[in-house]
Tab-separated table of C-alpha atoms and ligand atoms in Angstrom:
chain	number	residue	atom	x	y	z
A	5	MET	CA	-0.161	0.220	-0.348
A	6	ASN	CA	1.390	3.659	-0.374
A	7	LEU	CA	3.558	3.890	2.301
A	8	VAL	CA	0.758	7.041	5.121
A	9	PHE	CA	4.657	6.839	7.031
A	10	ASN	CA	8.169	7.143	6.318
A	11	SER	CA	10.047	4.718	9.170
A	12	THR	CA	9.192	2.137	10.829
A	13	SER	CA	9.819	3.558	14.245
A	14	GLU	CA	6.425	5.526	13.057
A	15	TRP	CA	4.968	2.246	12.255
A	16	GLN	CA	5.083	1.413	15.712
A	17	ARG	CA	3.936	4.464	17.710
A	18	GLU	CA	0.585	4.204	15.920
A	19	ASP	CA	0.032	1.060	15.958
A	20	ARG	CA	0.812	1.140	19.441
A	21	ASP	CA	-1.529	4.354	19.983
A	22	HIS	CA	-4.822	2.688	17.898
A	23	HIS	CA	-3.953	-1.416	17.243
A	24	LEU	CA	-5.740	-3.753	20.185
A	25	HIS	CA	-4.057	-6.709	18.572
A	26	PRO	CA	-5.431	-11.038	19.060
A	27	PHE	CA	-3.791	-12.504	21.191
A	28	THR	CA	-1.077	-10.533	22.223
A	29	ASP	CA	0.187	-9.572	25.853
A	30	ILE	CA	-0.521	-5.407	24.922
A	31	ALA	CA	2.203	-4.580	27.426
A	32	GLN	CA	4.610	-6.578	25.803
A	33	LEU	CA	4.786	-5.860	22.509
A	34	ASN	CA	4.470	-2.303	23.464
A	35	ALA	CA	7.566	-3.096	25.115
A	36	LYS	CA	9.442	-4.633	22.786
A	37	GLY	CA	7.507	-2.618	18.903
A	38	VAL	CA	5.591	-4.340	17.012
A	39	ARG	CA	7.669	-5.828	13.139
A	40	VAL	CA	5.650	-3.954	10.655
A	41	ILE	CA	5.364	-6.943	7.490
A	42	THR	CA	5.902	-5.066	3.955
A	43	HIS	CA	5.181	-7.590	1.104
A	44	GLY	CA	4.862	-11.202	0.257
A	45	GLU	CA	6.509	-13.031	-2.317
A	46	GLY	CA	6.187	-17.434	-2.701
A	47	VAL	CA	7.964	-18.620	0.800
A	48	TYR	CA	9.029	-15.327	2.273
A	49	ILE	CA	7.876	-12.372	3.827
A	50	TRP	CA	9.490	-9.367	3.439
A	51	ASP	CA	9.565	-6.354	6.887
A	52	SER	CA	9.711	-2.365	6.853
A	53	GLU	CA	13.460	-3.017	8.023
A	54	GLY	CA	14.150	-5.021	4.650
A	55	ASN	CA	14.636	-8.476	6.645
A	56	LYS	CA	13.595	-11.114	3.904
A	57	ILE	CA	11.868	-13.893	6.259
A	58	ILE	CA	10.879	-17.507	5.693
A	59	ASP	CA	7.649	-18.175	6.883
A	60	GLY	CA	7.484	-21.586	8.206
A	61	MET	CA	3.830	-21.003	9.374
A	62	ALA	CA	1.666	-19.826	5.711
A	63	GLY	CA	0.802	-16.961	8.072
A	64	LEU	CA	-1.114	-18.347	10.245
A	65	TRP	CA	-1.677	-21.689	8.228
A	66	CYS	CA	-3.760	-20.769	5.946
A	67	VAL	CA	-0.770	-18.895	2.518
A	68	ASN	CA	-1.434	-22.236	1.228
A	69	LEU	CA	-0.305	-21.177	-2.737
A	70	GLY	CA	2.128	-19.301	-1.430
A	71	TYR	CA	2.219	-14.634	-1.337
A	72	GLY	CA	2.583	-13.244	-4.683
A	73	ARG	CA	-0.016	-15.499	-7.002
A	74	LYS	CA	-0.777	-13.000	-9.761
A	75	GLU	CA	-4.086	-16.247	-10.992
A	76	LEU	CA	-5.873	-14.597	-7.632
A	77	ILE	CA	-4.816	-11.179	-7.599
A	78	GLU	CA	-6.575	-11.028	-11.035
A	79	VAL	CA	-9.282	-12.614	-10.346
A	80	ALA	CA	-10.273	-10.774	-7.478
A	81	THR	CA	-8.913	-7.410	-9.205
A	82	LYS	CA	-11.918	-8.858	-12.219
A	83	GLN	CA	-14.623	-9.785	-9.434
A	84	MET	CA	-14.513	-6.620	-7.965
A	85	SER	CA	-14.462	-5.074	-11.289
A	86	GLU	CA	-18.312	-6.770	-12.631
A	87	LEU	CA	-19.811	-6.870	-8.941
A	88	ALA	CA	-17.721	-5.839	-5.654
A	89	PHE	CA	-20.431	-7.043	-3.716
A	90	TYR	CA	-24.426	-8.634	-3.385
A	91	ASN	CA	-25.536	-10.791	-1.038
A	92	THR	CA	-27.130	-14.983	-0.817
A	93	PHE	CA	-29.283	-14.040	0.979
A	94	PHE	CA	-33.482	-12.854	-0.059
A	95	MET	CA	-33.546	-16.277	-2.899
A	96	THR	CA	-30.054	-14.582	-4.243
A	97	THR	CA	-27.034	-16.101	-5.474
A	98	THR	CA	-24.182	-14.560	-6.843
A	99	THR	CA	-22.079	-16.617	-9.426
A	100	PRO	CA	-18.730	-17.392	-8.062
A	101	ALA	CA	-20.438	-18.510	-5.002
A	102	THR	CA	-22.264	-21.326	-6.798
A	103	ALA	CA	-19.577	-21.820	-9.202
A	104	LEU	CA	-17.276	-22.381	-5.807
A	105	ALA	CA	-20.548	-23.618	-3.432
A	106	SER	CA	-19.816	-27.052	-6.999
A	107	LEU	CA	-16.560	-26.724	-7.160
A	108	LEU	CA	-16.599	-27.299	-3.807
A	109	ALA	CA	-18.500	-30.172	-3.737
A	110	GLU	CA	-16.632	-32.440	-6.652
A	111	VAL	CA	-13.686	-32.109	-4.621
A	112	THR	CA	-14.450	-32.790	-1.269
A	113	PRO	CA	-15.131	-36.647	0.133
A	114	GLU	CA	-18.179	-38.096	-1.284
A	115	GLY	CA	-21.864	-37.496	-0.276
A	116	MET	CA	-20.420	-33.853	0.887
A	117	ASN	CA	-22.814	-31.549	-1.657
A	118	HIS	CA	-23.481	-28.516	0.242
A	119	VAL	CA	-21.954	-25.859	2.161
A	120	PHE	CA	-23.293	-22.972	4.450
A	121	TYR	CA	-20.338	-20.169	3.585
A	122	GLY	CA	-19.260	-18.055	6.194
A	123	CYS	CA	-16.334	-15.469	6.620
A	124	SER	CA	-13.357	-17.095	9.494
A	125	GLY	CA	-13.233	-20.024	11.157
A	126	SER	CA	-15.363	-19.213	13.668
A	127	GLU	CA	-18.202	-18.485	11.880
A	128	SER	CA	-18.516	-21.886	10.306
A	129	ASN	CA	-18.107	-23.216	14.161
A	130	ASP	CA	-20.935	-21.384	14.848
A	131	THR	CA	-22.506	-21.886	12.319
A	132	VAL	CA	-21.813	-26.020	12.542
A	133	VAL	CA	-23.239	-25.753	15.647
A	134	ARG	CA	-26.122	-23.272	14.537
A	135	LEU	CA	-26.762	-26.404	12.152
A	136	VAL	CA	-26.493	-29.355	14.686
A	137	TRP	CA	-28.950	-28.150	17.059
A	138	ARG	CA	-31.826	-27.223	14.644
A	139	TYR	CA	-30.908	-31.215	13.003
A	140	TRP	CA	-31.535	-32.359	16.300
A	141	ASP	CA	-34.217	-30.321	16.565
A	142	VAL	CA	-36.218	-31.424	13.102
A	143	LYS	CA	-35.578	-34.996	13.752
A	144	GLY	CA	-37.508	-35.037	17.075
A	145	GLU	CA	-34.321	-35.394	19.635
A	146	PRO	CA	-34.548	-31.435	20.777
A	147	LYS	CA	-32.606	-32.970	23.831
A	148	ARG	CA	-29.432	-33.521	21.849
A	149	LYS	CA	-27.759	-29.909	22.819
A	150	THR	CA	-24.152	-30.798	24.282
A	151	ILE	CA	-21.325	-30.647	22.166
A	152	ILE	CA	-18.214	-32.320	23.065
A	153	GLY	CA	-14.669	-31.314	22.000
A	154	ARG	CA	-11.041	-31.938	23.106
A	155	ASN	CA	-9.167	-30.301	25.992
A	156	ASN	CA	-6.524	-28.024	24.389
A	157	GLY	CA	-8.826	-28.376	20.756
A	158	TYR	CA	-8.888	-24.343	18.918
A	159	HIS	CA	-11.737	-23.816	16.700
A	160	GLY	CA	-11.755	-20.307	16.776
A	161	SER	CA	-12.136	-17.162	18.894
A	162	THR	CA	-16.130	-15.825	18.641
A	163	VAL	CA	-17.357	-17.170	22.068
A	164	ILE	CA	-19.443	-20.247	20.657
A	165	GLY	CA	-15.375	-21.289	18.766
A	166	ALA	CA	-13.792	-20.768	22.003
A	167	CYS	CA	-16.561	-22.835	24.291
A	168	LEU	CA	-16.217	-25.574	21.629
A	169	GLY	CA	-12.771	-25.506	21.483
A	170	GLY	CA	-10.032	-26.197	25.620
A	171	MET	CA	-7.813	-23.538	25.904
A	172	GLY	CA	-7.659	-22.971	29.199
A	173	GLY	CA	-7.080	-19.815	29.309
A	174	MET	CA	-9.230	-18.430	26.902
A	175	HIS	CA	-12.370	-20.391	29.325
A	176	LYS	CA	-10.227	-18.100	31.915
A	177	GLN	CA	-11.409	-14.801	30.567
A	178	GLY	CA	-15.080	-15.945	30.567
A	179	PRO	CA	-17.508	-17.404	32.173
A	180	LEU	CA	-16.391	-20.764	29.567
A	181	PRO	CA	-17.921	-22.919	28.353
A	182	TYR	CA	-21.286	-22.855	28.739
A	183	PRO	CA	-23.650	-25.167	29.519
A	184	GLY	CA	-24.016	-27.703	26.769
A	185	PHE	CA	-20.191	-28.065	25.602
A	186	ALA	CA	-17.664	-30.751	27.123
A	187	HIS	CA	-14.743	-31.542	26.256
A	188	ILE	CA	-12.296	-34.958	26.524
A	189	ASP	CA	-8.522	-35.319	26.862
A	190	GLN	CA	-6.830	-34.738	23.371
A	191	PRO	CA	-5.223	-37.394	22.670
A	192	HIS	CA	-2.029	-36.357	22.922
A	193	TRP	CA	0.515	-40.032	23.273
A	194	TYR	CA	3.807	-38.077	23.834
A	195	ILE	CA	2.727	-36.229	26.749
A	196	ASN	CA	0.193	-38.512	28.461
A	197	ALA	CA	0.909	-41.810	27.283
A	198	GLY	CA	4.625	-42.611	28.955
A	199	ASP	CA	6.011	-46.164	27.226
A	200	MET	CA	2.505	-46.999	25.784
A	201	ASP	CA	2.434	-48.135	22.179
A	202	PRO	CA	0.241	-45.754	20.414
A	203	ASP	CA	-2.408	-47.505	18.241
A	204	GLU	CA	-3.137	-48.831	22.114
A	205	TYR	CA	-3.292	-45.125	23.864
A	206	GLY	CA	-5.969	-43.458	20.755
A	207	LEU	CA	-7.983	-46.866	21.140
A	208	LEU	CA	-7.980	-45.235	24.471
A	209	ALA	CA	-8.169	-41.919	24.452
A	210	ALA	CA	-11.052	-41.932	21.901
A	211	ARG	CA	-12.503	-43.912	24.361
A	212	GLN	CA	-12.641	-41.305	26.960
A	213	LEU	CA	-15.434	-40.288	24.303
A	214	GLU	CA	-17.716	-42.865	24.783
A	215	ASP	CA	-16.863	-42.779	28.896
A	216	LYS	CA	-18.568	-38.427	28.600
A	217	ILE	CA	-21.514	-39.613	26.246
A	218	LEU	CA	-22.137	-42.321	28.963
A	219	GLU	CA	-21.791	-39.422	32.231
A	220	LEU	CA	-23.980	-36.807	29.842
A	221	GLY	CA	-26.218	-39.089	28.427
A	222	PRO	CA	-26.322	-40.340	25.282
A	223	ASP	CA	-30.085	-39.232	23.813
A	224	THR	CA	-28.239	-35.281	25.618
A	225	VAL	CA	-25.640	-35.655	22.837
A	226	ALA	CA	-25.927	-33.995	19.722
A	227	ALA	CA	-22.201	-34.100	18.443
A	228	PHE	CA	-18.316	-35.002	18.692
A	229	ILE	CA	-15.924	-32.259	16.746
A	230	GLY	CA	-12.160	-32.827	16.401
A	231	GLU	CA	-9.817	-31.653	14.269
A	232	PRO	CA	-8.131	-34.060	12.121
A	233	ILE	CA	-4.838	-33.002	13.685
A	234	GLN	CA	-4.500	-30.531	16.338
A	235	GLY	CA	-3.165	-27.104	15.343
A	236	ALA	CA	-2.708	-24.726	17.466
A	237	GLY	CA	-3.469	-27.332	20.329
A	238	GLY	CA	0.275	-27.848	19.542
A	239	VAL	CA	0.585	-30.210	16.275
A	240	VAL	CA	-0.754	-32.965	17.740
A	241	VAL	CA	-1.257	-35.802	15.598
A	242	PRO	CA	-3.108	-38.896	17.058
A	243	PRO	CA	-2.540	-42.343	16.209
A	244	ASP	CA	-3.875	-44.838	13.561
A	245	SER	CA	-6.757	-46.170	15.823
A	246	TYR	CA	-8.204	-42.826	16.930
A	247	TRP	CA	-9.814	-41.619	14.733
A	248	PRO	CA	-11.751	-44.970	13.724
A	249	GLU	CA	-13.063	-45.801	16.905
A	250	ILE	CA	-13.707	-42.486	17.374
A	251	GLN	CA	-16.304	-42.596	14.792
A	252	ARG	CA	-17.298	-46.563	15.780
A	253	ILE	CA	-17.900	-44.404	19.441
A	254	CYS	CA	-20.178	-41.732	17.046
A	255	ARG	CA	-21.977	-43.867	15.820
A	256	LYS	CA	-23.178	-45.669	18.154
A	257	TYR	CA	-24.920	-43.696	19.661
A	258	GLY	CA	-25.276	-41.907	17.402
A	259	ILE	CA	-23.804	-38.448	17.418
A	260	LEU	CA	-22.944	-36.424	14.316
A	261	LEU	CA	-19.266	-36.293	13.867
A	262	ILE	CA	-17.888	-33.289	12.983
A	263	SER	CA	-14.173	-32.654	11.596
A	264	ASP	CA	-13.187	-28.976	11.563
A	265	GLU	CA	-10.078	-28.806	8.862
A	266	VAL	CA	-10.101	-25.320	8.574
A	267	ILE	CA	-5.917	-26.571	9.682
A	268	CYS	CA	-6.005	-29.436	7.994
A	269	GLY	CA	-8.023	-29.060	4.860
A	270	PHE	CA	-6.734	-28.389	1.142
A	271	GLY	CA	-4.522	-30.773	1.289
A	272	ARG	CA	-2.211	-30.443	4.656
A	273	THR	CA	-2.048	-33.411	5.428
A	274	GLY	CA	-0.739	-34.557	1.841
A	275	GLU	CA	-4.813	-35.351	1.259
A	276	TRP	CA	-7.382	-32.801	-0.164
A	277	PHE	CA	-9.042	-33.180	4.381
A	278	GLY	CA	-6.913	-34.055	7.632
A	279	CYS	CA	-10.367	-36.789	7.647
A	280	GLN	CA	-8.608	-38.889	4.496
A	281	SER	CA	-5.441	-38.915	5.876
A	282	PHE	CA	-7.191	-40.395	9.440
A	283	GLY	CA	-10.052	-43.039	7.392
A	284	PHE	CA	-12.931	-41.224	9.130
A	285	GLU	CA	-15.968	-39.518	7.592
A	286	PRO	CA	-17.742	-36.346	8.463
A	287	ASP	CA	-21.205	-35.712	9.177
A	288	MET	CA	-19.560	-31.751	8.552
A	289	MET	CA	-17.053	-30.281	8.227
A	290	THR	CA	-15.862	-26.651	8.510
A	291	MET	CA	-13.198	-25.005	5.896
A	292	ALA	CA	-11.600	-22.027	6.067
A	293	LYS	CA	-8.019	-20.402	6.140
A	294	GLY	CA	-6.463	-22.580	2.881
A	295	MET	CA	-9.723	-22.089	0.939
A	296	SER	CA	-8.136	-19.063	-0.870
A	297	SER	CA	-4.847	-19.061	0.809
A	298	GLY	CA	-5.738	-16.429	3.150
A	299	TYR	CA	-6.230	-13.771	-0.116
A	300	GLN	CA	-9.845	-13.437	0.968
A	301	PRO	CA	-11.500	-14.441	4.527
A	302	ILE	CA	-13.903	-16.906	3.459
A	303	SER	CA	-15.229	-20.358	5.374
A	304	GLY	CA	-17.317	-22.694	4.686
A	305	VAL	CA	-19.384	-26.044	6.415
A	306	MET	CA	-19.854	-29.082	3.955
A	307	VAL	CA	-23.354	-30.257	4.527
A	308	ARG	CA	-23.319	-34.364	4.262
A	309	GLN	CA	-27.161	-35.111	2.126
A	310	HIS	CA	-29.339	-36.438	5.119
A	311	ILE	CA	-28.301	-33.512	7.227
A	312	VAL	CA	-29.542	-31.664	4.330
A	313	ASP	CA	-32.464	-33.948	3.629
A	314	ALA	CA	-33.505	-33.811	7.361
A	315	ILE	CA	-33.644	-29.375	7.437
A	316	ALA	CA	-34.592	-28.689	3.481
A	317	PRO	CA	-38.138	-29.419	4.602
A	318	THR	CA	-38.705	-27.535	7.762
A	319	GLY	CA	-39.057	-23.907	7.205
A	320	GLU	CA	-36.540	-21.174	7.081
A	321	PHE	CA	-33.096	-21.825	8.603
A	322	TYR	CA	-32.286	-18.502	10.771
A	323	HIS	CA	-29.100	-18.068	10.273
A	324	GLY	CA	-26.383	-15.925	7.830
A	325	TYR	CA	-24.115	-13.646	7.535
A	326	THR	CA	-23.860	-10.596	5.446
A	327	TYR	CA	-21.065	-12.130	3.241
A	328	SER	CA	-22.071	-14.976	3.443
A	329	GLY	CA	-20.899	-16.964	-0.444
A	330	HIS	CA	-19.011	-12.665	-0.636
A	331	PRO	CA	-18.649	-12.543	-4.837
A	332	VAL	CA	-14.551	-12.246	-4.285
A	333	ALA	CA	-13.016	-14.243	-1.595
A	334	THR	CA	-15.754	-17.294	-3.430
A	335	ALA	CA	-14.450	-16.160	-6.876
A	336	VAL	CA	-10.685	-16.336	-5.327
A	337	ALA	CA	-11.438	-19.252	-3.137
A	338	HIS	CA	-12.247	-21.362	-6.702
A	339	ALA	CA	-9.466	-20.142	-8.490
A	340	ASN	CA	-6.912	-21.141	-5.561
A	341	ILE	CA	-9.088	-24.391	-5.730
A	342	SER	CA	-8.597	-24.658	-8.724
A	343	ILE	CA	-4.836	-24.346	-8.886
A	344	LEU	CA	-4.281	-26.909	-6.495
A	345	ARG	CA	-5.865	-29.626	-8.301
A	346	ASP	CA	-5.319	-28.359	-11.727
A	347	GLU	CA	-1.102	-28.336	-10.812
A	348	GLY	CA	-1.522	-31.500	-8.388
A	349	VAL	CA	-0.293	-29.221	-5.889
A	350	ILE	CA	-2.448	-31.454	-3.242
A	351	GLU	CA	-0.221	-34.684	-5.012
A	352	ARG	CA	3.066	-33.346	-4.330
A	353	VAL	CA	2.389	-32.615	-1.202
A	354	LYS	CA	1.534	-36.091	-0.899
A	355	LYS	CA	4.194	-38.150	-3.076
A	356	ASP	CA	7.586	-35.299	-2.969
A	357	ILE	CA	7.653	-32.018	-0.502
A	358	GLY	CA	6.192	-33.905	2.062
A	359	PRO	CA	7.802	-36.615	3.339
A	360	TYR	CA	10.753	-34.671	2.077
A	361	PHE	CA	9.915	-32.139	4.921
A	362	GLN	CA	8.152	-34.801	7.121
A	363	ALA	CA	12.507	-36.953	6.603
A	364	LYS	CA	14.451	-33.848	7.037
A	365	VAL	CA	12.455	-32.955	10.783
A	366	ARG	CA	12.720	-36.287	12.100
A	367	GLU	CA	16.423	-35.658	11.683
A	368	LEU	CA	15.352	-32.799	14.510
A	369	GLY	CA	14.660	-35.677	16.192
A	370	ASP	CA	18.249	-36.265	17.270
A	371	HIS	CA	19.052	-32.949	18.606
A	372	PRO	CA	19.559	-32.651	21.678
A	373	LEU	CA	16.623	-30.261	23.025
A	374	VAL	CA	14.273	-32.023	20.308
A	375	GLY	CA	12.358	-34.945	22.448
A	376	ASN	CA	9.678	-35.985	20.379
A	377	VAL	CA	8.675	-34.677	16.495
A	378	ARG	CA	5.413	-35.330	14.726
A	379	GLY	CA	3.433	-34.212	11.779
A	380	ARG	CA	2.256	-35.260	8.416
A	381	GLY	CA	2.799	-34.204	4.634
A	382	LEU	CA	3.681	-30.579	5.631
A	383	ILE	CA	2.854	-29.849	8.595
A	384	ALA	CA	4.989	-30.035	12.191
A	385	GLY	CA	5.972	-29.641	15.274
A	386	MET	CA	8.543	-30.777	17.584
A	387	GLU	CA	8.473	-30.821	21.666
A	388	LEU	CA	11.179	-29.236	23.668
A	389	MET	CA	12.230	-30.688	26.832
A	390	LYS	CA	14.449	-30.580	28.993
A	391	ASN	CA	15.755	-33.811	29.771
A	392	LYS	CA	14.282	-36.041	26.253
A	393	LYS	CA	15.358	-39.146	27.869
A	394	THR	CA	13.162	-39.083	31.087
A	395	ARG	CA	10.637	-37.339	29.317
A	396	GLU	CA	11.339	-34.418	32.045
A	397	ARG	CA	9.955	-30.923	31.185
A	398	PHE	CA	11.029	-27.805	31.079
A	399	ASP	CA	8.797	-25.578	34.585
A	400	PRO	CA	7.214	-23.930	33.802
A	401	VAL	CA	6.373	-24.960	30.120
A	402	GLY	CA	5.816	-23.037	27.593
A	403	LYS	CA	9.127	-20.136	28.678
A	404	THR	CA	11.471	-22.550	26.262
A	405	GLY	CA	8.754	-21.921	23.347
A	406	LEU	CA	9.009	-18.376	23.567
A	407	ILE	CA	13.362	-18.330	23.750
A	408	CYS	CA	13.596	-20.355	21.193
A	409	ARG	CA	10.515	-18.500	19.031
A	410	ASN	CA	12.347	-14.835	19.405
A	411	HIS	CA	15.665	-16.576	18.095
A	412	CYS	CA	13.534	-17.396	15.144
A	413	PHE	CA	12.605	-13.696	15.403
A	414	GLU	CA	16.216	-12.898	15.494
A	415	ASN	CA	17.195	-15.051	12.599
A	416	ASN	CA	14.412	-14.079	10.071
A	417	ILE	CA	12.110	-17.621	10.296
A	418	ILE	CA	8.814	-17.604	11.005
A	419	MET	CA	8.038	-21.003	13.668
A	420	ARG	CA	5.581	-20.975	15.798
A	421	ALA	CA	5.481	-21.787	19.455
A	422	THR	CA	2.756	-23.764	21.743
A	423	GLY	CA	3.732	-23.843	24.924
A	424	ASP	CA	7.486	-25.890	24.308
A	425	ALA	CA	6.321	-27.483	20.991
A	426	MET	CA	7.790	-25.637	17.744
A	427	LEU	CA	5.790	-25.677	14.849
A	428	LEU	CA	5.379	-25.247	11.162
A	429	SER	CA	3.660	-25.361	8.131
A	430	PRO	CA	4.051	-24.224	5.211
A	431	PRO	CA	2.672	-22.613	2.326
A	432	LEU	CA	2.255	-25.949	-0.188
A	433	VAL	CA	4.526	-25.315	-3.276
A	434	ILE	CA	7.778	-24.723	-0.995
A	435	SER	CA	10.532	-26.156	-2.448
A	436	ARG	CA	13.021	-28.493	-2.655
A	437	ASP	CA	15.560	-25.498	-1.513
A	438	GLU	CA	13.425	-23.869	1.139
A	439	VAL	CA	12.824	-27.065	2.934
A	440	ASP	CA	16.645	-27.370	3.321
A	441	GLU	CA	16.850	-23.562	4.356
A	442	LEU	CA	13.666	-24.139	6.858
A	443	PHE	CA	15.959	-26.609	8.399
A	444	GLU	CA	19.437	-25.234	8.513
A	445	LYS	CA	17.615	-22.153	10.307
A	446	ALA	CA	15.645	-23.741	12.344
A	447	LYS	CA	18.562	-26.084	14.206
A	448	MET	CA	20.445	-23.274	14.279
A	449	CYS	CA	17.482	-22.003	16.096
A	450	LEU	CA	17.577	-24.621	18.854
A	451	ASP	CA	21.091	-24.542	19.090
A	452	MET	CA	20.972	-20.736	20.771
A	453	THR	CA	18.145	-22.136	22.546
A	454	ALA	CA	19.632	-25.655	23.579
A	455	ARG	CA	22.435	-23.134	24.700
A	456	ASP	CA	20.503	-20.447	27.002
A	457	VAL	CA	18.418	-23.421	28.699
A	458	GLY	CA	21.726	-25.449	29.093
A	459	VAL	CA	20.902	-28.529	27.383
A	460	ILE	CA	23.833	-28.060	25.487
B	524	PLP	C1	-7.843	-25.635	14.034
B	524	PLP	C2	-9.044	-24.317	13.997
B	524	PLP	N1	-10.129	-24.167	13.749
B	524	PLP	C3	-10.830	-22.963	13.841
B	524	PLP	C4	-10.058	-21.803	13.729
B	524	PLP	C5	-10.983	-19.622	13.941
B	524	PLP	O1	-10.045	-19.979	12.138
B	524	PLP	P1	-10.795	-18.150	12.332
B	524	PLP	O2	-9.175	-18.104	12.651
B	524	PLP	O3	-10.676	-18.581	10.785
B	524	PLP	O4	-11.524	-17.529	13.368
B	524	PLP	C6	-8.704	-21.860	13.484
B	524	PLP	C7	-7.743	-21.043	13.445
B	524	PLP	O5	-6.444	-20.800	13.631
B	524	PLP	C8	-8.012	-23.550	13.549
B	524	PLP	O6	-6.736	-24.024	13.558
């Protein structure tokens, strides 16, 4: 954009004086000064000081096609000129909104033929809750209201998103979760299971769902929601036994199964959707982020036919957003998904760059600070441990992760820290050379952190 202010310090001053940032310790930010990002190309972003930074997080797990894709920019420009906005209420659609719905029906799992649009992952999860409640009402089981999620799960930051999620810090800052939301443990084998066989642990973790259903009363439970791989919770990859067992339990009690695909969707795990990587068939899926590679704010809920069939004949569903199916956002998402399909981007994650990336991250498993490495496709987490042999964690958990994240900042690589897990989720178009660069820098930052905390 045109430069309104001239220097980094001016931007920092204006930002400090006028901008409240999400998920930010305001005092800490003001003391340090905000980093100002000015442009991006491919897997790199640049800051106002001219630093070129390799983006190991694809923005916020979303810029799947990388920065600066001309096709997406051109589609947005054209759509804005033709029709910048019209709504999809009142018996109306726009051509991009319908074209995208049709394309989504093609790329999502068999039996998912309808989408409900929103603008963010949080909104799509709010929508899913409205749909779940509506579904059970029209099915004549209005007592079924409770939705079960998982501790440390993340489903967004609206009030309902925070209720679905299991983030203790978020819950403490409000009277949350509201009644009607319950949680079971996250399937974190490395932290929770000691030496137990991972698949045995996966079954044990999944069976907490059955215990919770029985505790609450099966006729009061409406749905279970989970991310195939928990992202913000620390890239927690469940054992292979976990999701099929969750599905079996949901089917046994007739409970709807919802996959939050906001991170895993659109190729992150090497399949179009995370549920396909983990072998389960959800009744609904929420999607955002990679849906437009972050070029436009857009989200959606994919709804299986039996739910549409139940709701469709029952009158108006009182729900929707002004920008549901926004023409520019849907046009850009359509172009993005077409590129993912036509250029074989997801196939490449599965067969080439994903395995290369996973082999590289596993090499860091030998690092003295790294106790556990986990991931699929182009998403990975590394757990930093005080003593990897005895699995002793740092006290307090989170301090070492922050030290490492600060080294990343200073060395022009973006890695995210959740607790003491360092997370990576780069653009899907990353090259092998760029993966090499990412891990060279990651190792350097781990070395620096290890020295700081006295592990080497
Ligand atoms: C799995 C998951 N669900 C939902 C959300 C919320 O999406 P948004 O920030 O677009 O509201 C996120 C965001 O990171 C997410 O990771």
